Coordinates of C-alpha atoms and ligand atoms in Angstrom, one line a residue:
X1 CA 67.9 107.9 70.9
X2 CA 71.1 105.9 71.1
X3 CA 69.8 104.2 74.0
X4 CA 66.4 103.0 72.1
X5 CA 69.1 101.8 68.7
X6 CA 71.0 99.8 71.3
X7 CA 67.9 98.3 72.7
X8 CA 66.7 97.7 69.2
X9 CA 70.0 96.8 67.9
X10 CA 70.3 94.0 71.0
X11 CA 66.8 92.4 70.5
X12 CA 67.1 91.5 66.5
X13 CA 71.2 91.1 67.3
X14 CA 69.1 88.1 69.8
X15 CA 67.0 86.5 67.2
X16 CA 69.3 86.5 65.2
X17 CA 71.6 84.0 66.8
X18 CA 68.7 82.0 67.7
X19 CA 68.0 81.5 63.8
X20 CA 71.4 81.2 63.2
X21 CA 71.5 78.0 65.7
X22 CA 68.6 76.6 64.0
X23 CA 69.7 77.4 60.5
X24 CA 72.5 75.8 60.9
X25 CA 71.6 72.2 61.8
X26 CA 70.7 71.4 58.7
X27 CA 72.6 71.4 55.5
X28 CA 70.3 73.4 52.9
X29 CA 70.0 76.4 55.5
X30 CA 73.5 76.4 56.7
X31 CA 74.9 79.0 54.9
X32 CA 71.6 81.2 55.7
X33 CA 72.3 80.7 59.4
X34 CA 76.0 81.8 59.0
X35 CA 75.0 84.8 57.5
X36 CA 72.4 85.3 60.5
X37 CA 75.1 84.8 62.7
X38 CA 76.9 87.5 61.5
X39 CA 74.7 90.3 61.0
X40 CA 73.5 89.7 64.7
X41 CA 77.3 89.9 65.6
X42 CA 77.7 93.1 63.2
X43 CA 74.1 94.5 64.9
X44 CA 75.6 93.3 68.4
X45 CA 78.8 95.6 67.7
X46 CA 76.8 98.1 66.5
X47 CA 74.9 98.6 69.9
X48 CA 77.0 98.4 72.1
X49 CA 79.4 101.2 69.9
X50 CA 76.6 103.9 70.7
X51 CA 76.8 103.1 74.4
X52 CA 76.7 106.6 76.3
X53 CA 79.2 105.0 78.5
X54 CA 82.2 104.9 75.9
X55 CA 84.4 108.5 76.7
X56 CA 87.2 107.7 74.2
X57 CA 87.1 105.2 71.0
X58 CA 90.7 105.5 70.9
X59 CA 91.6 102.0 72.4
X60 CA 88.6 100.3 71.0
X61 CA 89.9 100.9 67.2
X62 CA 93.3 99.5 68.4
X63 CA 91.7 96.6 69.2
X64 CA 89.8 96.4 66.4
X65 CA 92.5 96.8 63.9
X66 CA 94.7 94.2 65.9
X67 CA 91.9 91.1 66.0
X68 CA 91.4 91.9 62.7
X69 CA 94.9 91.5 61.8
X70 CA 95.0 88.1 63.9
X71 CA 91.6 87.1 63.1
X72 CA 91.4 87.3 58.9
X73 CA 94.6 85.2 58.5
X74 CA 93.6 82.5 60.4
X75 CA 90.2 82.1 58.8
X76 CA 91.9 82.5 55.5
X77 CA 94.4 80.3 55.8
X78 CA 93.8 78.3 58.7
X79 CA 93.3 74.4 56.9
X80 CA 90.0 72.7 57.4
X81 CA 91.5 69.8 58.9
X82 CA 92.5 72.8 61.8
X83 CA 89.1 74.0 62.8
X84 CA 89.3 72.4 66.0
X85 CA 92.5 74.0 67.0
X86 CA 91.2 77.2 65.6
X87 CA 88.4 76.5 67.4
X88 CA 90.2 76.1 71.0
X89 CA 92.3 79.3 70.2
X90 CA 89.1 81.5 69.6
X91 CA 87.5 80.0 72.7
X92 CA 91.0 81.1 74.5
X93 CA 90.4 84.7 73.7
X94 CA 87.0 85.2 74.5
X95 CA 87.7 83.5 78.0
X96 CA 90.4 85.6 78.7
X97 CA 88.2 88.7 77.1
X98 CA 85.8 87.9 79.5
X99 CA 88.2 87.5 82.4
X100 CA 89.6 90.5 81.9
X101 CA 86.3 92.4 82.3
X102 CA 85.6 90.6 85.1
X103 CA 88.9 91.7 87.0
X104 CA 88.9 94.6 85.7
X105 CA 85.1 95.3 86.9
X106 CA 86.0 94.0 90.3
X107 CA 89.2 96.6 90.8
X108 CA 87.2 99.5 89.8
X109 CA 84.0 99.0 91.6
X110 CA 85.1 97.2 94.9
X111 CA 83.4 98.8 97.1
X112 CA 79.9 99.1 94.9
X113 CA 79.8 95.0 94.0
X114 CA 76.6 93.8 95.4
X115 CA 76.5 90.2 95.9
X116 CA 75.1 88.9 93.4
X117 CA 77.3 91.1 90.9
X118 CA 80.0 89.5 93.1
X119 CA 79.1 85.8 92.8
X120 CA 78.7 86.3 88.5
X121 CA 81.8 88.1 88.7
X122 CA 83.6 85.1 90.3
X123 CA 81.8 82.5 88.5
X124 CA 82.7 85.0 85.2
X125 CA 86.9 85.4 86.2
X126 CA 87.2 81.4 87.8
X127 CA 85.9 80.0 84.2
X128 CA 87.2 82.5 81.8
X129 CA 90.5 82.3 83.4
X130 CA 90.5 78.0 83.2
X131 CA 89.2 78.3 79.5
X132 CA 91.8 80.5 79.1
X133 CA 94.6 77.9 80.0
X134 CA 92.6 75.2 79.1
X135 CA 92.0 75.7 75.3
X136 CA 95.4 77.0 75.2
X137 CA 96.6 73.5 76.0
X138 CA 93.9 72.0 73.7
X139 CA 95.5 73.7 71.0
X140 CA 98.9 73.0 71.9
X141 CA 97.7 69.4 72.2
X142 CA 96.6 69.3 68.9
X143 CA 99.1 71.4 67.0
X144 CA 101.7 69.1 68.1
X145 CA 103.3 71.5 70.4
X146 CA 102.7 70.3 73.5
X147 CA 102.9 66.0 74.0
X148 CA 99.6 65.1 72.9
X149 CA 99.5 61.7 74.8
X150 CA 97.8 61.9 78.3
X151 CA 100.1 62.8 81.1
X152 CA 98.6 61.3 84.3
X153 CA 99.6 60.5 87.8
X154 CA 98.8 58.7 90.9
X155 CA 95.9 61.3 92.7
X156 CA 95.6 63.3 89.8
X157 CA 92.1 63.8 90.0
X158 CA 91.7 64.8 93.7
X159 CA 95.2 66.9 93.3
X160 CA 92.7 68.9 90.4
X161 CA 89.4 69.0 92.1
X162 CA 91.2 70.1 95.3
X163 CA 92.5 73.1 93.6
X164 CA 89.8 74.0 92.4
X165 CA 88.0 73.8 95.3
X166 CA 90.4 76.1 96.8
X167 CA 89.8 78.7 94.1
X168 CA 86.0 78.5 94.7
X169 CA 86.3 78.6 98.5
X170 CA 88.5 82.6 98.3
X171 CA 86.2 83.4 95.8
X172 CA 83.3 82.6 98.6
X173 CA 85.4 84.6 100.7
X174 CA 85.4 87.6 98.5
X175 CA 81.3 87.3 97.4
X176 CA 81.4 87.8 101.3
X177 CA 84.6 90.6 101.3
X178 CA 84.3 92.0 98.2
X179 CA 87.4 94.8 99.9
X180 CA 90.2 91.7 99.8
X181 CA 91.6 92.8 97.2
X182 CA 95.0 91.0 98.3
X183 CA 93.1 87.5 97.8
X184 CA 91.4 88.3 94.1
X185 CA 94.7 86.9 92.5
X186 CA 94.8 83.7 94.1
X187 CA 91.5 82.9 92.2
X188 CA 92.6 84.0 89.2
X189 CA 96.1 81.8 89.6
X190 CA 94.4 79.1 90.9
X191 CA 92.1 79.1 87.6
X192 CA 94.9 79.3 85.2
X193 CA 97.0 76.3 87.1
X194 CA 93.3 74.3 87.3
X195 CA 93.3 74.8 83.3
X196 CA 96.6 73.5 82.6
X197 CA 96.0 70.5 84.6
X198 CA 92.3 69.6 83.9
X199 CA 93.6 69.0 80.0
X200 CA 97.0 67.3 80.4
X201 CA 95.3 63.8 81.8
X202 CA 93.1 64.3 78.8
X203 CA 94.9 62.6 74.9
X204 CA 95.0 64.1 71.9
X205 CA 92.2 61.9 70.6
X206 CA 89.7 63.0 73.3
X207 CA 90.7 66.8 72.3
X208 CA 87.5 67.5 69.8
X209 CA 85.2 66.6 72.5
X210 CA 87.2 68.8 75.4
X211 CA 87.1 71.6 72.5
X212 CA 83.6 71.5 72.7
X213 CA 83.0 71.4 76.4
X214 CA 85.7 74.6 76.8
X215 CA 83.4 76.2 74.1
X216 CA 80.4 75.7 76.8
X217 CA 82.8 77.1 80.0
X218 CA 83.5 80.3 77.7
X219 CA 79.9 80.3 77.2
X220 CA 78.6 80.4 80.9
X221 CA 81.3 83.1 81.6
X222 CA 80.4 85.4 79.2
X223 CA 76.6 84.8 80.6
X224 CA 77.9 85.4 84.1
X225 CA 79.5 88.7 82.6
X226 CA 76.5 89.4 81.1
X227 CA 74.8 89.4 85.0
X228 CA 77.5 91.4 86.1
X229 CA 77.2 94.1 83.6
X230 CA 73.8 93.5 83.1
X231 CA 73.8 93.2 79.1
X232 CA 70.5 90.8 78.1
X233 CA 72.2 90.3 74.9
X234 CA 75.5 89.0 76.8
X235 CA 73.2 87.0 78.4
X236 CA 71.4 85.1 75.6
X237 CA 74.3 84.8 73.3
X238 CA 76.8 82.8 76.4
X239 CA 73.5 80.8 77.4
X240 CA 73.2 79.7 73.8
X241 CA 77.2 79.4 73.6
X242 CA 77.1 77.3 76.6
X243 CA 74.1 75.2 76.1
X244 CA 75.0 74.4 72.4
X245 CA 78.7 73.1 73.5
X246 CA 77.5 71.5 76.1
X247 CA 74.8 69.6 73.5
X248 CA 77.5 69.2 70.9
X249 CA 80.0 66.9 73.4
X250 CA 77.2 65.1 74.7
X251 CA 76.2 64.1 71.0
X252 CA 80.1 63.2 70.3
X253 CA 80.3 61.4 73.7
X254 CA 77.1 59.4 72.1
X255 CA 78.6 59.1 68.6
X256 CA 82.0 57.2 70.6
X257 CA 80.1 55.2 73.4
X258 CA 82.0 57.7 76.0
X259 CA 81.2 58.9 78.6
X260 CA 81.8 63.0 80.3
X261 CA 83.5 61.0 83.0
X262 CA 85.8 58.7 80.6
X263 CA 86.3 61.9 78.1
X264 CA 87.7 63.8 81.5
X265 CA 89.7 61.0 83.2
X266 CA 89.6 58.3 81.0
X267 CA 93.3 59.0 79.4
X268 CA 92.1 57.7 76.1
X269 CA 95.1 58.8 73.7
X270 CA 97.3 56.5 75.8
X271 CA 96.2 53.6 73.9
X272 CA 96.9 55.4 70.6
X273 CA 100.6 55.6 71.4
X274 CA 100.4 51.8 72.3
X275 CA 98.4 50.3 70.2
X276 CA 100.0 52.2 67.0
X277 CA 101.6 49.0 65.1
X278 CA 99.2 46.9 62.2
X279 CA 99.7 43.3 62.3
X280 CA 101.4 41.8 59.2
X281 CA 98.5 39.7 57.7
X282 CA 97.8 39.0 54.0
X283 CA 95.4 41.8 52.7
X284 CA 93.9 41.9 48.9
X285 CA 94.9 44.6 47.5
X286 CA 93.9 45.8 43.9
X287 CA 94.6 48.3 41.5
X288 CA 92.1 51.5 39.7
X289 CA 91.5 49.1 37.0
X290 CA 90.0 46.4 39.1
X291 CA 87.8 48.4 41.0
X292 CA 86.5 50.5 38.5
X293 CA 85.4 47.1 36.5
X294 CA 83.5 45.9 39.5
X295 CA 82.1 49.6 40.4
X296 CA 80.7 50.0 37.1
X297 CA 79.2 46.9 37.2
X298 CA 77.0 47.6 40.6
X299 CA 74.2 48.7 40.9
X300 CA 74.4 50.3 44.2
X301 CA 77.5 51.7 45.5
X302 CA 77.6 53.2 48.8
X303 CA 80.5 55.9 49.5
X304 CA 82.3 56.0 53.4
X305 CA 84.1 59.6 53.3
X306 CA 86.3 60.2 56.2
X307 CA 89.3 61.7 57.9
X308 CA 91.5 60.9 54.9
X309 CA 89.3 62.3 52.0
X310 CA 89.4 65.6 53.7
X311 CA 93.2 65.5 54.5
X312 CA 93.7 64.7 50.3
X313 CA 90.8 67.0 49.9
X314 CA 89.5 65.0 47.6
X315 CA 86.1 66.0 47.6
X316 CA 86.1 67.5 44.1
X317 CA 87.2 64.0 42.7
X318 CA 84.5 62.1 44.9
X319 CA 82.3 64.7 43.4
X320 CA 83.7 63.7 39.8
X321 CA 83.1 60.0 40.4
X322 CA 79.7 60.4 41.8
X323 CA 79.0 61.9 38.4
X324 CA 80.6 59.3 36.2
X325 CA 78.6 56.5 38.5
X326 CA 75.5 58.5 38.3
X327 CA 75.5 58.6 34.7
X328 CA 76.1 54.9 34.3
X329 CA 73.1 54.7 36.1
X330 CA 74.7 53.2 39.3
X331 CA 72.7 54.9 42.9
X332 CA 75.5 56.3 44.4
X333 CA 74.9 57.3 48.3
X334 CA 77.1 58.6 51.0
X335 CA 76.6 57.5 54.8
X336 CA 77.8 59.6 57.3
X337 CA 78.8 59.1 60.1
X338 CA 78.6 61.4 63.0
X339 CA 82.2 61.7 64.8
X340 CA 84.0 60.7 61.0
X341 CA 86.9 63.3 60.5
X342 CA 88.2 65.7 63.3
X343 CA 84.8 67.5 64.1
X344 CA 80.8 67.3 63.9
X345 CA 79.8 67.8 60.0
X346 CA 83.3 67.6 58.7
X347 CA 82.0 65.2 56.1
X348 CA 78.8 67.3 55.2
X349 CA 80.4 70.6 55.0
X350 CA 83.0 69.1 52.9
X351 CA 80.4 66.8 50.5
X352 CA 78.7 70.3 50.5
X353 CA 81.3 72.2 49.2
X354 CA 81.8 69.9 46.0
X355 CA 78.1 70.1 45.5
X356 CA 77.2 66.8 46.4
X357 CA 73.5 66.7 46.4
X358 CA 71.8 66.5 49.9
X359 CA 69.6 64.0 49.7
X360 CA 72.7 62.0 48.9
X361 CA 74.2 62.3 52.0
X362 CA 72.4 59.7 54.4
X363 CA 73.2 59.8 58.4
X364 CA 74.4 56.1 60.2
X365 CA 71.2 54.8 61.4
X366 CA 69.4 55.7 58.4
X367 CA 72.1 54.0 55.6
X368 CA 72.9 50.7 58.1
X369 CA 70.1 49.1 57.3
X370 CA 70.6 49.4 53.4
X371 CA 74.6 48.6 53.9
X372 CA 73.7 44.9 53.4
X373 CA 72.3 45.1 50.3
X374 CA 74.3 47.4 48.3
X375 CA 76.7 45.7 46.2
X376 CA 79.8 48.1 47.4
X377 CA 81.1 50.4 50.1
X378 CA 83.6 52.4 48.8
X379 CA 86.1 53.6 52.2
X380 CA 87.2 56.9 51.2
X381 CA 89.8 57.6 54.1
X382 CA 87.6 56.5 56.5
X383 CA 88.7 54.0 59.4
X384 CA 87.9 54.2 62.8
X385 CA 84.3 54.8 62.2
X386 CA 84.2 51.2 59.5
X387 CA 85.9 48.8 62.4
X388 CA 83.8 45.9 63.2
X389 CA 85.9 45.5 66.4
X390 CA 83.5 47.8 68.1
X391 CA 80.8 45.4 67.4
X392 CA 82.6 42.8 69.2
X393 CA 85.7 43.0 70.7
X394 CA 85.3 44.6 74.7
X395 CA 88.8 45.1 74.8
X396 CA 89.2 47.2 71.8
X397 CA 89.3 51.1 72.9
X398 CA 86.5 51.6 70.4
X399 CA 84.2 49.0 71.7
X400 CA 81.0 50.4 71.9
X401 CA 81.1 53.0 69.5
X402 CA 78.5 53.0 66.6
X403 CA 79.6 52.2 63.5
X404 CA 79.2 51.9 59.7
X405 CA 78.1 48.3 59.1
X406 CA 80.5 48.2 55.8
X407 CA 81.4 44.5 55.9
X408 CA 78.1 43.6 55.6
X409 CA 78.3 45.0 52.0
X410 CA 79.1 42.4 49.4
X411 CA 82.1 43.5 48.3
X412 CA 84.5 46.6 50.5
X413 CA 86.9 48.7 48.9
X414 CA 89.1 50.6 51.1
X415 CA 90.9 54.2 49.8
X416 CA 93.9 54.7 52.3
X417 CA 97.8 55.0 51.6
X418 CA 99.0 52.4 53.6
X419 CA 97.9 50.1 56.7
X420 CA 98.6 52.6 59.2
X421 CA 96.0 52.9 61.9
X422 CA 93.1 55.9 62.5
X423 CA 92.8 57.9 65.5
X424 CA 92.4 55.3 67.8
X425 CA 95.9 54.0 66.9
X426 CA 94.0 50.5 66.5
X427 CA 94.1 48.0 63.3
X428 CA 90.8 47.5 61.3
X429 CA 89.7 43.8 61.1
X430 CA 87.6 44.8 58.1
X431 CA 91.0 44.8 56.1
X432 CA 91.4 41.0 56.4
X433 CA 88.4 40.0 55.4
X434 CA 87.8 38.1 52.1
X435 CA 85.2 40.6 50.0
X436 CA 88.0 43.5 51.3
X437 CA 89.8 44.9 48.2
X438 CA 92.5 47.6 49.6
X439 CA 93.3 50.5 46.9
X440 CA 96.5 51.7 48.5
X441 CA 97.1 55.5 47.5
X442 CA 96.6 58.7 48.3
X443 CA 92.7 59.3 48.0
X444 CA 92.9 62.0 45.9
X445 CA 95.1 60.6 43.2
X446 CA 93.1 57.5 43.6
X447 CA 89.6 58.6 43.1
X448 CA 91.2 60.3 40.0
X449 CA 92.0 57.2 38.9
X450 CA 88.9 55.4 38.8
X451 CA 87.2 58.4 37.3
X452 CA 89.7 58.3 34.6
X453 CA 88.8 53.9 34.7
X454 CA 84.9 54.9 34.2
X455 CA 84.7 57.8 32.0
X456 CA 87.7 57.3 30.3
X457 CA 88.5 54.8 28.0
X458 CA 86.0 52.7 29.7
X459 CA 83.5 54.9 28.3
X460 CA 81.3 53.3 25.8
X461 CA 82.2 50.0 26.9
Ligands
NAP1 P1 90.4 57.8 61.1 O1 90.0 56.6 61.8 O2 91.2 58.8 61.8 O3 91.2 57.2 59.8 C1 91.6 58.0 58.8 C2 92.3 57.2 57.8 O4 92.6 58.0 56.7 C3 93.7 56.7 58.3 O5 93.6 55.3 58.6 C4 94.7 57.0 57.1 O6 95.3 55.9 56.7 C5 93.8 57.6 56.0 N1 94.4 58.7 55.3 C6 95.0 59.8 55.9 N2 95.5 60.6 54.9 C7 95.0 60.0 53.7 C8 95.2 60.4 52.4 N3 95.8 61.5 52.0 N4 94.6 59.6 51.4 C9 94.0 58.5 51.8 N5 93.8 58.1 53.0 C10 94.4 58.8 54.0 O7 89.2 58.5 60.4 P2 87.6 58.3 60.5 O8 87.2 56.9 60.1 O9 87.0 59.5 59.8 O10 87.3 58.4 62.1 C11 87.4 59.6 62.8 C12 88.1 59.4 64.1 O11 88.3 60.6 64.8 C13 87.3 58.5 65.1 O12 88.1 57.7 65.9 C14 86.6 59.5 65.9 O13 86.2 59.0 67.2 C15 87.7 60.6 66.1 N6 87.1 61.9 66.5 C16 86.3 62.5 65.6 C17 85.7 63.7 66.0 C18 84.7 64.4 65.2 O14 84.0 65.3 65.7 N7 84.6 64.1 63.9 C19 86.0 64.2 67.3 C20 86.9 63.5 68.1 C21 87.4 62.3 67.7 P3 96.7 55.9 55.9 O15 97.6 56.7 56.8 O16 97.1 54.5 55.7 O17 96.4 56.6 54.6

């Protein structure tokens, strides 16, 4: 009976993830595929709880009551500007959970491991042990603990892959054998150290991306544990892990003009620590007043969210001016922009959350073409993802990337606090240019401001 509810449990626990992916690409199903996501998870718990295996549940309610003590905190109060970290530390667990099983499979079973078990074992223990390490440094990278500019060194790359080759080469040995017990923790050091040292070439500003490739590695391990222990569901939920992270950095690779290769070696976040300086050029800058004059006056306005609008959180107040704009019969849009913010659909989910209509929210390739004939893009914290410089310039580090064609508009305002420089520690030509009108302040307190302008005592006007 428990056997048939685990089965049973395991197939819906299956579709359901699959919905969930698919749910969740698009905006107005999001929240459905969240909750899809987690009643497989709940059904997936569920399943493998009845497992005839299980002799005591002593240690599994210590566990439970523990990651639940970690794990509510941190989604609670965890900042949204921190998902990726949070995201690298999740990943960090469920590596080392999977590693873990893996060893401890391997110690108790020596002598039974076939070799296939064997090689999905490795694979399994070499990956989750290296995601382990790896999104620990991610997150140290990130959180400012560890030095988040690229530490690299003459060989570095063959130094790495020679390491790892070494790890893979014992762990051939074992598949082999399986009773040399004496070399198992060589592969598992050999991981760790290959972690640690495939993420310090890599800079902070590269660390989104990485996240999202670690998130694939945990993935395939916990499909390889899913071989070992032969679990379907293990099997299907780390393919889908793995396949979607691997999709995910691919489309952020696209979204910056990278490449894998440049992500991995390419020491990006140097040129952040370089570069960090703006050049002291005459800008236009102009206060609420001005710019709400000349936003009222448009007929179509076209809002740039970014990085900075989610650091002020200053969704609600966008939300607020969309209104007052709206109801002076301005079209109000918002283009987004794939890679704007610290991770995919930071902009939407945030949009979302202040109940900014969908169909307002239009992706890069789709609003481009209508940039040139609105009469305003409004740069809420945005930078990076507005510079013209990746049109044009090969030497900046952004060259290549796609991006917003703002200063095609016919006039630019710019929300930002100062002329400090994005995430790519560069300066943004677009600042210099003659339609540009910089609204220096914080873009929360800003946006207030020009919805106090329009519906304020410019009402009636
Ligand atoms: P950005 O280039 O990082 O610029 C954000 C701007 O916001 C800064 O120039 C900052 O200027 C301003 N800002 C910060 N706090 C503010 C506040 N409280 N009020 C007003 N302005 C504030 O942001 P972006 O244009 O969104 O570009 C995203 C960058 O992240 C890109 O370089 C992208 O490649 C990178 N990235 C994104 C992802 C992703 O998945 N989204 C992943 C990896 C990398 P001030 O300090 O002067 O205010």
């Amino acid at each position: 009976m428990e056997a048939y509810f685990a089965q049973f449990a395991y197939l819906a626990a299956a579709a359901l993830f699959i919905l969930s992916l698919k749910w969740l690409s698009h905006p107005t199903t999001a929240r459905r595929g969240v909750k899809a996501g987690e009643v497989g998870m709940a059904l997936a718990i569920a399943g493998t709880l009845v497992h005839h295996e299980i002799v005591s549940y002593q240690w599994i309610l210590v566990g439970f009551v523990l990651g639940s003590a970690i794990g509510i905190p941190l989604a609670v109060f965890m900042p949204m500007t921190h998902v990726p970290q949070r995201t690298a530390l999740s990943h960090a667990f469920g590596a080392l959970a999977a590693a873990l099983v893996g060893t401890a499979e391997y110690y108790l079973h020596t002598e039974q491991l076939s070799t296939f078990t064997m090689t999905a074992l490795s694979l399994e223990v070499i990956l989750g042990f290296l995601t382990f390490t790896g999104s620990l440094m991610a997150f140290g990278k990130l959180q400012d603990l560890v030095p988040s500019r690229p530490i690299v060194y003459k060989g570095q790359n063959v130094v790495n892959l020679l390491l790892l080759a070494v790890a893979v080469a014992i762990a051939g040995y074992l598949i082999v054998n399986p009773g040399r017990t004496e070399l198992f923790p060589a592969v598992a050091v050999l991981s760790l150290l290959f972690g640690v040292l495939l993420i310090i070439p890599i800079g902070g500003a590269d660390m989104p991306t990485v996240i999202s490739l670690l998130n694939a590695y945990a993935g395939l391990s916990a499909a390889a544990m899913g071989f070992m222990l032969d679990n379907n569901l293990l099997i299907i939920a780390g393919a889908l892990d793995g396949s979607s992270g691997f999709i995910l950095s691919v489309i952020m690779c696209r979204a910056m003009n990278r490449s894998f290769t440049n992500v991995l070696f390419g020491g990006f976040g140097q040129v952040q620590m370089t570069a960090g300086t703006a050049e002291e050029r005459p800008v236009r800058s102009a206060t609420a007043e001005e710019a709400a004059a000349i936003l009222e006056a448009a007929s179509s306005v076209i809002v740039v969210p970014g990085y900075g609008m989610a650091v002020a959180q200053a969704q609600h107040k966008v939300r607020e001016l969309y209104d007052a704009l709206s109801r002076r019969g301005v079209d109000v849009k918002f283009a987004i922009h794939p890679v704007a913010g610290r991770m995919p659909g930071h902009m939407n989910v945030l949009l979302a959350e202040a109940d900014i209509p969908y169909d307002k929210l239009v992706e890069m390739e789709e609003i481009n073409p209508e940039l040139p004939r609105a009469d305003v893009a409004l740069i809420i914290g945005a930078n990076d993802v507005t510079n013209p410089a990746a049109r044009h310039d090969k030497a900046s580090p952004i060259y290549g990337m796609p991006i917003l064609d703002v200063d095609k508009a016919r006039t630019v305002m710019v929300i930002k606090r100062s002329m400090s420089p994005g995430f790519a520690g560069i300066d943004n030509e677009l600042y210099y240019m003659d339609k540009t009108m910089m609204l220096f302040g914080d873009a929360k307190s800003f946006v207030g401001e020009l919805v106090k302008e329009l519906s304020g005592t410019r009402t009636g006007v």
